[in-house]
Short mmCIF file of C-alpha atoms and ligand atoms in Angstrom, two decimals:
data_model
loop_
_atom_site.label_atom_id
_atom_site.label_comp_id
_atom_site.label_asym_id
_atom_site.label_seq_id
_atom_site.Cartn_x
_atom_site.Cartn_y
_atom_site.Cartn_z
CA UNK E 4 52.92 1.85 259.39
CA UNK E 5 50.57 -0.37 261.31
CA UNK E 6 52.53 -3.35 260.15
CA UNK E 7 55.67 -1.78 261.49
CA UNK E 8 54.16 -0.95 264.85
CA UNK E 9 52.77 -4.41 265.08
CA UNK E 10 56.19 -5.83 264.31
CA UNK E 11 57.72 -3.61 266.94
CA UNK E 12 55.76 -5.38 269.57
CA UNK E 13 55.74 -8.81 268.08
CA UNK E 14 56.19 -11.60 270.55
CA UNK E 15 59.71 -12.89 270.06
CA UNK E 16 60.10 -16.06 268.11
CA UNK E 17 61.26 -18.81 270.46
CA UNK E 18 64.98 -18.68 270.86
CA UNK E 19 67.49 -19.42 273.60
CA UNK E 20 68.58 -16.18 275.28
CA UNK E 21 72.09 -17.15 276.28
CA UNK E 22 75.18 -15.98 274.51
CA UNK E 23 77.39 -18.62 273.09
CA UNK E 24 80.97 -19.07 274.11
CA UNK E 25 81.53 -21.13 271.00
CA UNK E 26 79.96 -19.84 267.84
CA UNK E 27 77.47 -21.56 265.68
CA UNK E 28 79.41 -22.17 262.48
CA UNK E 29 77.59 -22.04 259.17
CA UNK E 30 79.53 -23.64 256.36
CA UNK E 31 79.27 -22.36 252.79
CA UNK E 32 76.37 -24.71 252.04
CA UNK E 33 74.36 -23.43 255.00
CA UNK E 34 74.10 -19.78 253.99
CA UNK E 35 73.77 -17.72 250.84
CA UNK E 36 76.87 -15.54 251.14
CA UNK E 37 79.63 -15.76 248.56
CA UNK E 38 83.09 -14.29 248.76
CA UNK E 39 82.75 -12.36 245.49
CA UNK E 40 79.80 -10.38 246.87
CA UNK E 41 82.16 -8.56 249.24
CA UNK E 42 84.49 -5.74 248.32
CA UNK E 43 87.63 -7.35 246.91
CA UNK E 44 89.70 -4.87 248.87
CA UNK E 45 88.06 -5.92 252.12
CA UNK E 46 88.54 -9.59 251.26
CA UNK E 47 92.19 -8.82 250.40
CA UNK E 48 92.71 -7.22 253.81
CA UNK E 49 91.25 -10.23 255.61
CA UNK E 50 93.45 -12.63 253.62
CA UNK E 51 96.54 -10.57 254.27
CA UNK E 52 95.88 -10.34 258.01
CA UNK E 53 95.15 -14.05 258.22
CA UNK E 54 98.37 -14.82 256.33
CA UNK E 55 100.24 -12.68 258.84
CA UNK E 56 98.88 -14.93 261.61
CA UNK E 57 96.00 -12.82 262.87
CA UNK E 58 92.32 -13.62 263.05
CA UNK E 59 90.32 -11.46 260.65
CA UNK E 60 86.73 -11.41 259.45
CA UNK E 61 84.25 -9.30 257.58
CA UNK E 62 81.72 -8.15 260.11
CA UNK E 63 78.69 -6.03 260.88
CA UNK E 64 76.46 -4.29 258.38
CA UNK E 65 78.00 -5.81 255.27
CA UNK E 66 77.36 -9.41 256.37
CA UNK E 67 73.86 -8.54 257.55
CA UNK E 68 72.94 -6.61 254.42
CA UNK E 69 74.27 -9.21 251.98
CA UNK E 70 72.33 -11.94 253.76
CA UNK E 71 69.25 -9.82 253.09
CA UNK E 72 70.13 -9.11 249.49
CA UNK E 73 70.91 -5.44 250.22
CA UNK E 74 73.99 -3.75 248.80
CA UNK E 75 76.19 -2.83 251.77
CA UNK E 76 77.11 0.80 252.35
CA UNK E 77 80.62 -0.14 253.37
CA UNK E 78 82.70 -3.09 254.47
CA UNK E 79 84.11 -3.47 257.95
CA UNK E 80 86.83 -5.83 259.06
CA UNK E 81 87.40 -7.08 262.62
CA UNK E 82 90.74 -8.52 263.58
CA UNK E 83 92.89 -9.70 266.46
CA UNK E 84 95.70 -7.43 265.21
CA UNK E 85 96.12 -4.15 267.08
CA UNK E 86 95.79 -0.90 265.10
CA UNK E 87 99.56 -0.61 265.04
CA UNK E 88 99.93 -4.18 263.74
CA UNK E 89 97.32 -3.51 261.07
CA UNK E 90 99.10 -0.35 260.05
CA UNK E 91 102.34 -2.26 259.73
CA UNK E 92 100.72 -4.58 257.17
CA UNK E 93 99.36 -1.91 254.84
CA UNK E 94 101.07 1.08 253.34
CA UNK E 95 97.74 2.75 252.62
CA UNK E 96 96.55 2.55 256.24
CA UNK E 97 95.84 5.37 258.66
CA UNK E 98 95.11 5.03 262.34
CA UNK E 99 92.18 7.21 263.31
CA UNK E 100 90.82 7.71 266.78
CA UNK E 101 87.51 9.18 267.61
CA UNK E 102 85.66 7.23 270.23
CA UNK E 103 88.00 4.32 269.66
CA UNK E 104 91.12 3.68 267.65
CA UNK E 105 90.49 2.24 264.20
CA UNK E 106 92.48 1.78 261.05
CA UNK E 107 91.28 3.10 257.72
CA UNK E 108 92.80 1.32 254.75
CA UNK E 109 92.42 3.43 251.62
CA UNK E 110 91.92 2.11 248.09
CA UNK E 111 91.22 5.16 245.99
CA UNK E 112 87.81 6.32 247.12
CA UNK E 113 87.00 3.13 248.98
CA UNK E 114 87.91 3.06 252.65
CA UNK E 115 87.84 -0.21 254.56
CA UNK E 116 87.53 0.19 258.30
CA UNK E 117 89.60 -2.30 260.25
CA UNK E 118 88.80 -2.57 263.96
CA UNK E 119 90.64 -4.57 266.58
CA UNK E 120 88.47 -6.99 268.58
CA UNK E 121 87.17 -5.12 271.59
CA UNK E 122 85.77 -6.28 274.87
CA UNK E 123 82.66 -5.01 276.53
CA UNK E 124 83.25 -3.81 280.01
CA UNK E 125 80.91 -4.87 282.70
CA UNK E 126 80.34 -2.05 285.18
CA UNK E 127 81.71 -3.94 288.16
CA UNK E 128 85.06 -4.29 286.44
CA UNK E 129 85.26 -0.61 285.85
CA UNK E 130 87.63 0.12 288.69
CA UNK E 131 90.03 -2.60 287.54
CA UNK E 132 90.57 -0.98 284.23
CA UNK E 133 92.18 2.31 283.44
CA UNK E 134 91.29 2.02 279.79
CA UNK E 135 87.57 2.03 280.01
CA UNK E 136 85.26 4.26 281.92
CA UNK E 137 81.58 4.85 282.36
CA UNK E 138 79.55 7.42 284.24
CA UNK E 139 77.10 6.85 287.06
CA UNK E 140 74.22 6.05 284.70
CA UNK E 141 76.30 3.26 283.15
CA UNK E 142 77.12 5.11 279.96
CA UNK E 143 80.40 4.14 278.38
CA UNK E 144 82.60 7.17 277.99
CA UNK E 145 85.75 5.57 276.69
CA UNK E 146 85.99 2.25 275.06
CA UNK E 147 89.38 1.03 274.02
CA UNK E 148 89.79 -2.34 275.65
CA UNK E 149 90.97 -4.99 273.25
CA UNK E 150 89.45 -8.42 273.54
CA UNK E 151 88.91 -11.79 271.97
CA UNK E 152 86.68 -12.55 269.02
CA UNK E 153 84.00 -13.82 271.37
CA UNK E 154 84.17 -10.65 273.47
CA UNK E 155 84.04 -8.58 270.32
CA UNK E 156 80.80 -10.31 269.34
CA UNK E 157 79.27 -9.65 272.75
CA UNK E 158 80.02 -5.95 272.86
CA UNK E 159 78.27 -5.34 269.53
CA UNK E 160 74.81 -3.86 269.65
CA UNK E 161 72.42 -6.20 267.85
CA UNK E 162 72.57 -9.90 267.13
CA UNK E 163 72.24 -9.21 263.40
CA UNK E 164 75.31 -6.97 263.58
CA UNK E 165 77.48 -9.59 265.25
CA UNK E 166 77.98 -11.99 262.37
CA UNK E 167 81.53 -12.74 261.25
CA UNK E 168 82.21 -13.93 257.73
CA UNK E 169 85.48 -15.57 256.83
CA UNK E 170 85.92 -15.14 253.08
CA UNK E 171 88.72 -17.73 253.01
CA UNK E 172 86.70 -20.63 254.41
CA UNK E 173 83.39 -18.99 253.40
CA UNK E 174 82.02 -19.72 256.86
CA UNK E 175 79.85 -17.53 259.08
CA UNK E 176 80.56 -17.45 262.82
CA UNK E 177 77.47 -16.61 264.86
CA UNK E 178 77.87 -16.05 268.62
CA UNK E 179 74.55 -14.40 269.28
CA UNK E 180 72.00 -16.22 267.13
CA UNK E 181 72.17 -13.40 264.62
CA UNK E 182 71.43 -15.67 261.67
CA UNK E 183 68.18 -16.66 263.31
CA UNK E 184 67.22 -13.01 263.80
CA UNK E 185 68.22 -12.05 260.26
CA UNK E 186 65.97 -14.81 258.97
CA UNK E 187 63.13 -13.79 261.30
CA UNK E 188 63.53 -10.07 260.64
CA UNK E 189 64.15 -9.07 264.23
CA UNK E 190 66.24 -6.37 265.84
CA UNK E 191 67.43 -7.80 269.13
CA UNK E 192 70.03 -6.37 271.47
CA UNK E 193 72.79 -8.68 272.61
CA UNK E 194 72.62 -9.20 276.36
CA UNK E 195 70.41 -7.34 278.82
CA UNK E 196 68.59 -4.59 276.86
CA UNK E 197 68.38 -2.11 279.76
CA UNK E 198 72.07 -2.41 280.49
CA UNK E 199 73.02 -2.16 276.84
CA UNK E 200 70.91 0.97 276.33
CA UNK E 201 72.33 2.49 279.50
CA UNK E 202 75.86 1.84 278.27
CA UNK E 203 75.09 3.67 275.07
CA UNK E 204 71.67 5.28 274.65
CA UNK E 205 72.37 5.87 270.96
CA UNK E 206 71.63 2.16 270.53
CA UNK E 207 67.96 3.09 270.92
CA UNK E 208 68.24 5.26 267.83
CA UNK E 209 70.17 2.56 266.03
CA UNK E 210 67.42 0.04 266.81
CA UNK E 211 64.89 2.32 265.15
CA UNK E 212 67.19 3.08 262.23
CA UNK E 213 67.78 -0.58 261.43
CA UNK E 214 64.11 -1.48 261.98
CA UNK E 215 63.10 1.17 259.43
CA UNK E 216 65.87 0.46 256.95
CA UNK E 217 65.52 -3.31 256.99
CA UNK E 218 61.76 -3.35 257.65
CA UNK E 219 62.43 -5.50 260.71
CA UNK E 220 60.50 -5.58 263.96
CA UNK E 221 62.16 -4.68 267.24
CA UNK E 222 62.00 -7.73 269.44
CA UNK E 223 59.75 -7.14 272.46
CA UNK E 224 62.43 -7.11 275.16
CA UNK E 225 64.55 -4.76 273.11
CA UNK E 226 61.60 -2.43 272.44
CA UNK E 227 60.00 -2.29 275.88
CA UNK E 228 62.66 -0.34 277.82
CA UNK E 229 63.06 2.33 275.16
CA UNK E 230 60.31 4.72 276.28
CA UNK E 231 61.62 4.84 279.81
CA UNK E 232 65.27 5.19 278.83
CA UNK E 233 64.74 7.63 275.95
CA UNK E 234 65.52 10.70 278.15
CA UNK E 235 69.09 9.37 278.46
CA UNK E 236 69.66 10.70 274.96
CA UNK E 237 69.91 14.13 276.56
CA UNK E 238 73.29 13.09 277.94
CA UNK E 239 74.80 12.24 274.58
CA UNK E 240 77.27 14.75 273.15
CA UNK E 241 75.38 17.02 270.79
CA UNK E 242 77.85 16.57 267.94
CA UNK E 243 77.39 12.80 267.98
CA UNK E 244 73.64 13.29 267.95
CA UNK E 245 73.88 15.50 264.90
CA UNK E 246 75.67 12.68 263.06
CA UNK E 247 73.12 10.14 264.26
CA UNK E 248 70.17 12.29 263.26
CA UNK E 249 71.57 12.62 259.75
CA UNK E 250 71.89 8.83 259.59
CA UNK E 251 68.32 8.51 260.81
CA UNK E 252 66.83 10.93 258.33
CA UNK E 253 69.04 10.73 255.27
CA UNK E 254 69.08 6.98 254.71
CA UNK E 255 65.95 6.81 252.59
CA UNK E 256 63.68 5.59 255.41
CA UNK E 257 63.18 8.81 257.31
CA UNK E 258 59.42 8.77 257.29
CA UNK E 259 59.12 5.32 258.91
CA UNK E 260 61.96 6.23 261.25
CA UNK E 261 60.12 9.35 262.40
CA UNK E 262 56.91 7.41 263.12
CA UNK E 263 58.83 4.90 265.20
CA UNK E 264 60.74 7.62 267.02
CA UNK E 265 57.54 9.38 268.01
CA UNK E 266 55.94 6.11 269.00
CA UNK E 267 58.91 5.08 271.15
CA UNK E 268 59.25 8.61 272.58
CA UNK E 269 62.70 9.09 271.12
CA UNK E 270 61.70 12.22 269.25
CA UNK E 271 61.14 14.37 272.33
CA UNK E 272 64.66 14.24 273.77
CA UNK E 273 66.11 15.13 270.37
CA UNK E 274 63.58 17.73 269.25
CA UNK E 275 61.86 19.03 272.39
CA UNK E 276 60.31 22.11 270.78
CA UNK E 277 58.97 20.19 267.77
CA UNK E 278 57.67 17.53 270.11
CA UNK E 279 55.73 20.19 271.97
CA UNK E 280 54.27 21.36 268.67
CA UNK E 281 53.32 17.76 267.96
CA UNK E 282 51.30 17.81 271.17
CA UNK E 283 49.72 21.21 270.58
CA UNK E 284 49.07 21.03 266.84
CA UNK E 285 49.28 17.31 266.12
CA UNK E 286 47.74 17.15 262.66
CA UNK E 287 49.60 20.08 261.15
CA UNK E 288 52.94 19.24 262.75
CA UNK E 289 52.75 15.58 261.91
CA UNK E 290 51.72 16.24 258.33
CA UNK E 291 54.39 18.85 257.71
CA UNK E 292 57.21 16.73 259.08
CA UNK E 293 55.97 13.55 257.39
CA UNK E 294 55.58 15.28 254.03
CA UNK E 295 59.12 16.63 254.31
CA UNK E 296 60.49 13.22 255.18
CA UNK E 297 58.55 11.35 252.49
CA UNK E 298 59.95 13.83 250.03
CA UNK E 299 63.46 13.39 251.40
CA UNK E 300 63.15 9.60 251.13
CA UNK E 301 62.05 9.91 247.53
CA UNK E 302 65.01 12.13 246.67
CA UNK E 303 67.44 9.76 248.39
CA UNK E 304 66.03 6.82 246.44
CA UNK E 305 66.29 8.78 243.20
CA UNK E 306 69.91 9.64 243.97
CA UNK E 307 69.08 13.36 244.17
CA UNK E 308 70.92 15.59 246.63
CA UNK E 309 69.26 16.29 249.96
CA UNK E 310 70.26 19.08 252.27
CA UNK E 311 70.24 18.75 256.03
CA UNK E 312 69.23 22.43 256.18
CA UNK E 313 65.88 21.82 254.48
CA UNK E 314 65.31 18.81 256.70
CA UNK E 315 65.99 20.71 259.93
CA UNK E 316 64.03 23.71 258.65
CA UNK E 317 61.02 21.42 258.31
CA UNK E 318 61.57 19.53 261.55
CA UNK E 319 61.67 22.80 263.51
CA UNK E 320 59.18 24.99 261.64
CA UNK E 321 56.09 23.82 263.54
CA UNK E 322 57.73 25.01 266.76
CA UNK E 323 57.97 28.59 265.53
CA UNK E 324 54.39 29.93 265.75
CA UNK E 325 54.05 29.48 269.51
CA UNK E 326 57.28 31.39 269.99
CA UNK E 327 56.32 34.15 267.59
CA UNK E 328 53.00 34.62 269.33
CA UNK E 329 54.65 34.73 272.72
CA UNK E 330 56.99 37.48 271.61
CA UNK E 331 54.15 39.38 269.90
CA UNK E 332 52.10 39.22 273.04
CA UNK E 333 54.96 41.05 274.73
CA UNK E 334 54.55 43.82 272.17
CA UNK E 335 57.10 42.83 269.56
CA UNK E 336 56.00 43.53 265.95
CA UNK E 337 55.47 40.44 263.73
CA UNK E 338 58.65 40.49 261.68
CA UNK E 339 61.14 41.08 264.50
CA UNK E 340 59.18 38.52 266.52
CA UNK E 341 59.66 35.98 263.76
CA UNK E 342 63.38 36.75 263.54
CA UNK E 343 63.83 36.51 267.27
CA UNK E 344 61.79 33.31 267.54
CA UNK E 345 63.88 31.67 264.82
CA UNK E 346 67.07 32.73 266.57
CA UNK E 347 65.92 31.42 269.95
CA UNK E 348 64.64 28.17 268.52
CA UNK E 349 67.91 27.37 266.81
CA UNK E 350 69.92 28.14 269.93
CA UNK E 351 67.61 25.95 271.95
CA UNK E 352 67.78 23.10 269.43
CA UNK E 353 71.57 23.23 269.32
CA UNK E 354 71.62 22.41 273.02
CA UNK E 355 70.41 18.95 271.99
CA UNK E 356 71.80 18.52 268.51
CA UNK E 357 74.82 20.48 267.39
CA UNK E 358 73.67 21.71 264.00
CA UNK E 359 76.74 23.24 262.38
CA UNK E 360 76.66 26.89 261.27
CA UNK E 361 76.87 25.88 257.64
CA UNK E 362 73.35 24.49 258.11
CA UNK E 363 71.84 26.92 260.62
CA UNK E 364 72.44 29.81 258.24
CA UNK E 365 70.49 28.25 255.34
CA UNK E 366 67.77 27.13 257.79
CA UNK E 367 67.27 30.79 258.70
CA UNK E 368 67.35 31.76 255.03
CA UNK E 369 64.65 29.22 254.16
CA UNK E 370 62.50 30.59 256.98
CA UNK E 371 63.22 34.21 256.03
CA UNK E 372 62.16 33.39 252.52
CA UNK E 373 58.73 32.46 253.88
CA UNK E 374 58.27 36.08 254.94
CA UNK E 375 59.45 37.41 251.65
CA UNK E 376 57.54 35.18 249.24
CA UNK E 377 54.21 36.96 249.89
CA UNK E 378 55.75 40.34 249.05
CA UNK E 379 55.95 40.37 245.29
CA UNK E 380 55.17 43.89 244.07
CA UNK E 381 57.45 46.05 241.95
CA UNK E 382 60.73 44.28 241.32
CA UNK E 383 60.51 42.13 244.42
CA UNK E 384 59.28 38.97 242.70
CA UNK E 385 62.12 39.02 240.18
CA UNK E 386 64.69 39.72 242.84
CA UNK E 387 63.39 36.76 244.82
CA UNK E 388 63.60 34.50 241.77
CA UNK E 389 67.28 35.38 241.49
CA UNK E 390 67.92 34.60 245.13
CA UNK E 391 70.05 31.46 245.42
CA UNK E 392 67.73 30.28 248.20
CA UNK E 393 64.57 30.77 246.11
CA UNK E 394 64.14 27.13 245.17
CA UNK E 395 64.44 25.88 248.75
CA UNK E 396 62.14 28.65 249.94
CA UNK E 397 59.55 27.88 247.27
CA UNK E 398 59.71 24.12 247.97
CA UNK E 399 59.27 24.92 251.64
CA UNK E 400 56.21 27.03 250.87
CA UNK E 401 54.66 24.10 248.99
CA UNK E 402 55.48 21.88 251.94
CA UNK E 403 53.63 24.23 254.30
CA UNK E 404 50.66 24.23 251.98
CA UNK E 405 50.64 20.45 251.75
CA UNK E 406 50.42 20.39 255.53
CA UNK E 407 47.23 22.46 255.35
CA UNK E 408 48.60 25.95 255.90
CA UNK E 409 46.46 28.61 254.29
CA UNK E 410 48.75 30.86 252.24
CA UNK E 411 46.07 32.36 249.99
CA UNK E 412 47.24 30.50 246.89
CA UNK E 413 50.80 31.76 247.16
CA UNK E 414 52.40 28.49 246.05
CA UNK E 415 50.23 28.31 242.96
CA UNK E 416 51.05 31.94 242.17
CA UNK E 417 54.78 31.28 242.35
CA UNK E 418 54.46 28.13 240.28
CA UNK E 419 52.68 30.10 237.58
CA UNK E 420 55.13 33.00 237.84
CA UNK E 421 58.10 30.76 237.19
CA UNK E 422 56.44 29.36 234.07
CA UNK E 423 55.28 32.73 232.78
CA UNK E 424 57.00 34.90 230.15
CA UNK E 425 57.96 38.53 230.81
CA UNK E 426 54.71 40.18 229.82
CA UNK E 427 52.66 37.57 231.68
CA UNK E 428 54.79 38.23 234.72
CA UNK E 429 54.18 41.97 234.50
CA UNK E 430 50.48 41.21 234.30
CA UNK E 431 50.63 39.00 237.36
CA UNK E 432 52.33 41.71 239.38
CA UNK E 433 49.81 44.29 238.17
CA UNK E 434 46.95 42.03 239.17
CA UNK E 435 48.25 41.91 242.69
CA UNK E 436 47.51 45.58 243.14
CA UNK E 437 48.39 46.56 246.66
CA UNK E 438 47.25 43.17 247.85
CA UNK E 439 50.57 41.75 248.86
CA UNK E 440 51.99 44.66 250.79
CA UNK E 441 50.64 43.70 254.15
CA UNK E 442 50.88 40.00 253.46
CA UNK E 443 54.01 39.25 255.37
CA UNK E 444 52.91 37.65 258.57
CA UNK E 445 56.19 35.80 258.99
CA UNK E 446 54.82 33.18 261.26
CA UNK E 447 52.79 30.30 259.96
CA UNK E 448 49.19 31.40 259.66
CA UNK E 449 45.99 29.94 260.87
CA UNK E 450 45.64 26.47 259.52
CA UNK E 451 42.99 23.90 259.00
CA UNK E 452 42.63 21.37 261.75
CA UNK E 453 41.16 18.01 261.20
CA UNK E 454 39.15 16.21 263.82
CA UNK E 455 41.89 13.66 264.33
CA UNK E 456 43.50 15.63 267.07
CA UNK E 457 45.49 12.79 268.48
CA UNK E 458 48.91 11.94 267.22
CA UNK E 459 48.84 9.12 264.74
CA UNK E 460 51.82 7.38 266.30
CA UNK E 461 50.47 7.62 269.82
CA UNK E 462 47.10 6.20 268.79
CA UNK E 463 48.62 3.28 267.02
CA UNK E 464 51.08 2.64 269.80
CA UNK E 465 48.50 2.36 272.51
CA UNK E 466 46.55 -0.05 270.35
CA UNK E 467 49.48 -2.17 269.34
CA UNK E 468 51.00 -2.27 272.78
CA UNK E 469 48.21 -4.30 274.32
P1 ATP O 521 75.28 0.70 258.33
O1 ATP O 521 76.71 1.05 258.11
O2 ATP O 521 74.61 0.00 257.21
O3 ATP O 521 74.47 1.83 258.85
P2 ATP O 521 76.41 -1.00 260.34
O4 ATP O 521 75.83 -2.15 261.09
O5 ATP O 521 77.62 -1.27 259.51
O6 ATP O 521 75.24 -0.37 259.50
P3 ATP O 521 77.99 0.96 261.70
O7 ATP O 521 77.52 2.17 262.43
O8 ATP O 521 78.79 1.11 260.47
O9 ATP O 521 76.68 0.11 261.40
O10 ATP O 521 78.76 0.06 262.76
C1 ATP O 521 79.46 -1.11 262.38
C2 ATP O 521 79.29 -2.18 263.43
O11 ATP O 521 79.84 -1.75 264.68
C3 ATP O 521 77.84 -2.53 263.73
O12 ATP O 521 77.36 -3.51 262.85
C4 ATP O 521 77.92 -3.03 265.16
O13 ATP O 521 78.34 -4.36 265.20
C5 ATP O 521 79.02 -2.17 265.76
N1 ATP O 521 78.49 -0.98 266.44
C6 ATP O 521 78.32 0.25 265.90
N2 ATP O 521 77.83 1.11 266.81
C7 ATP O 521 77.69 0.42 267.96
C8 ATP O 521 77.22 0.75 269.26
N3 ATP O 521 76.80 1.99 269.55
N4 ATP O 521 77.24 -0.23 270.20
C9 ATP O 521 77.68 -1.47 269.90
N5 ATP O 521 78.10 -1.83 268.70
C10 ATP O 521 78.11 -0.92 267.73
MG1 MG O 522 78.81 0.14 258.45
#
C-alpha cells in the first residue's frame, strides 16, 4: 500500500504537457503489439470500415492492456463512420444509446463496441451547440458531438486510454503521449485536470480504478485536485454510480481501490455513513471492509462468483451500530431498532448509489441472519442451516469476527455444527442450555479497539503528501 500511495504522489516524469495535433506514430517495430493479439472480430470490423472508406482503429482499454501484457476485457473500435453508417455495414449491428449513441456488433457472445469519433466541448462553445450541454459546475450532461480523430483523442479521459491501433498497418497513433505514460506506469488526465474532472467527476473514480488495476501511480497534477473535487460525485446520477462502484469493487483490485478512495477522499461522497463509521471506529471499520474486499478480490481471481449484496452488506455494516444505539436511546427495543436502522441506512445509501432491490433485499437478509445466528436452541439451528441465505450469513459472521467483533465463539460453533453428525449436533444444542436465548443483540457488539486509532489511509497520505 505504501508503494501505491507513494506512486500516487510521484513527481511526474519529465514530459511535454501539450497535446499533439499530429500524432506520434509508432510503426510495428517500435511497439510490441501484434494484430493477432486482438479479437479477430474487432480486427474484421476495422478492416471492413476502412475498406468502406472510413477511418477505424482499435482504441482504449484493449490497446493499453495488451501493451502491458494484460488480457483485455473487451475490444472497442473508434471510427469516423456515424452509428447509422456503421449499422449499414454490419447485419449483426445494433445502435444503442445511453449517454451517447454507440453501435454494438454482435458475434455470438462477443460484442464489439463501435463508437463514432467524438469531440470534447469546451464550455465557452456551449451556447453554439445544441447537441452538447453542461451544467453550471461544468459537468457534461449530454455528449453526442461527432468529431475528428484528433478531437476524439482529446476528449478521452487518460493518456493511456487514448491510443489508437491500426491492425492493418500495425501502427499506433498517439496524440497524448500515452505510450510514454504506459511505459512509465502513470495515470494522467488529458488536458487540464480540474476541468476534466469538473466535466465528468466519475473520472476521479476511473483514475483510482485504473491505478489499482494496473498498479500505476496517479501523476501528481491528476491526483492533486481530487480531494477538493470529490464532493462533485454527489451530483452524479445514482444509477451510474452503482455501475461504477461495481466496477471499482468487482474487478479483483477492490482492496487497493478502497485504500486509494479513502486516501483521496472519494469514499465519503459515495458512502457517507460508512465514512462516518471510519472516523468513529477506524480500526474496526477499516478492518471489516478491507477483509471483505480482500476476500472478494481472491474470489474474483479464482473465478468464483461474487455477489454485490455481500459486498454492500459489508461496506455498510459498520454504519449500523450508531444508528441502532440512537434508536434504542429513544426507547426502541434492540431488535426493532436493528430493523429500523437497517431500513434507514439503506434508504440513505440509495440517495447516493442506487442499489437495486434485487440486492437490497439480500443485504437485509444477510444482516437479519446476524441476529438469528446466536439463537440456536430447539430446532432453530437446523432451520437456519436450511435457510438459503445461511452461507452468506455465516460468512458474514466470520467476517465480523475477523474484524475483531466479540461474538462469544459463535463462528467457531457454527463451523463445528456444520461438520458434526446428527447426534453430535443434538449434543451441541443440549450444551447450549438456555445460554443462547438472550443472545440476540442484533447490532454489532462491543469490539476490541487497537491503539492505532487513526485511519491507515489518512496516516499514510499525510506522510506521503509532503
Ligand atoms: P476497461 O474496460 O478495462 O475497464 P477501458 O479503458 O476500456 O477499461 P471503458 O469504460 O470501457 O474503459 O471505456 C472505453 C474508453 O472510453 C476508455 O479507454 C476511454 O478512452 C473512454 N472513456 C470512458 N469513459 C470516459 C470518461 N468518463 N471520460 C472520457 N473518456 C472516457
Ligand atoms: Mg473497455
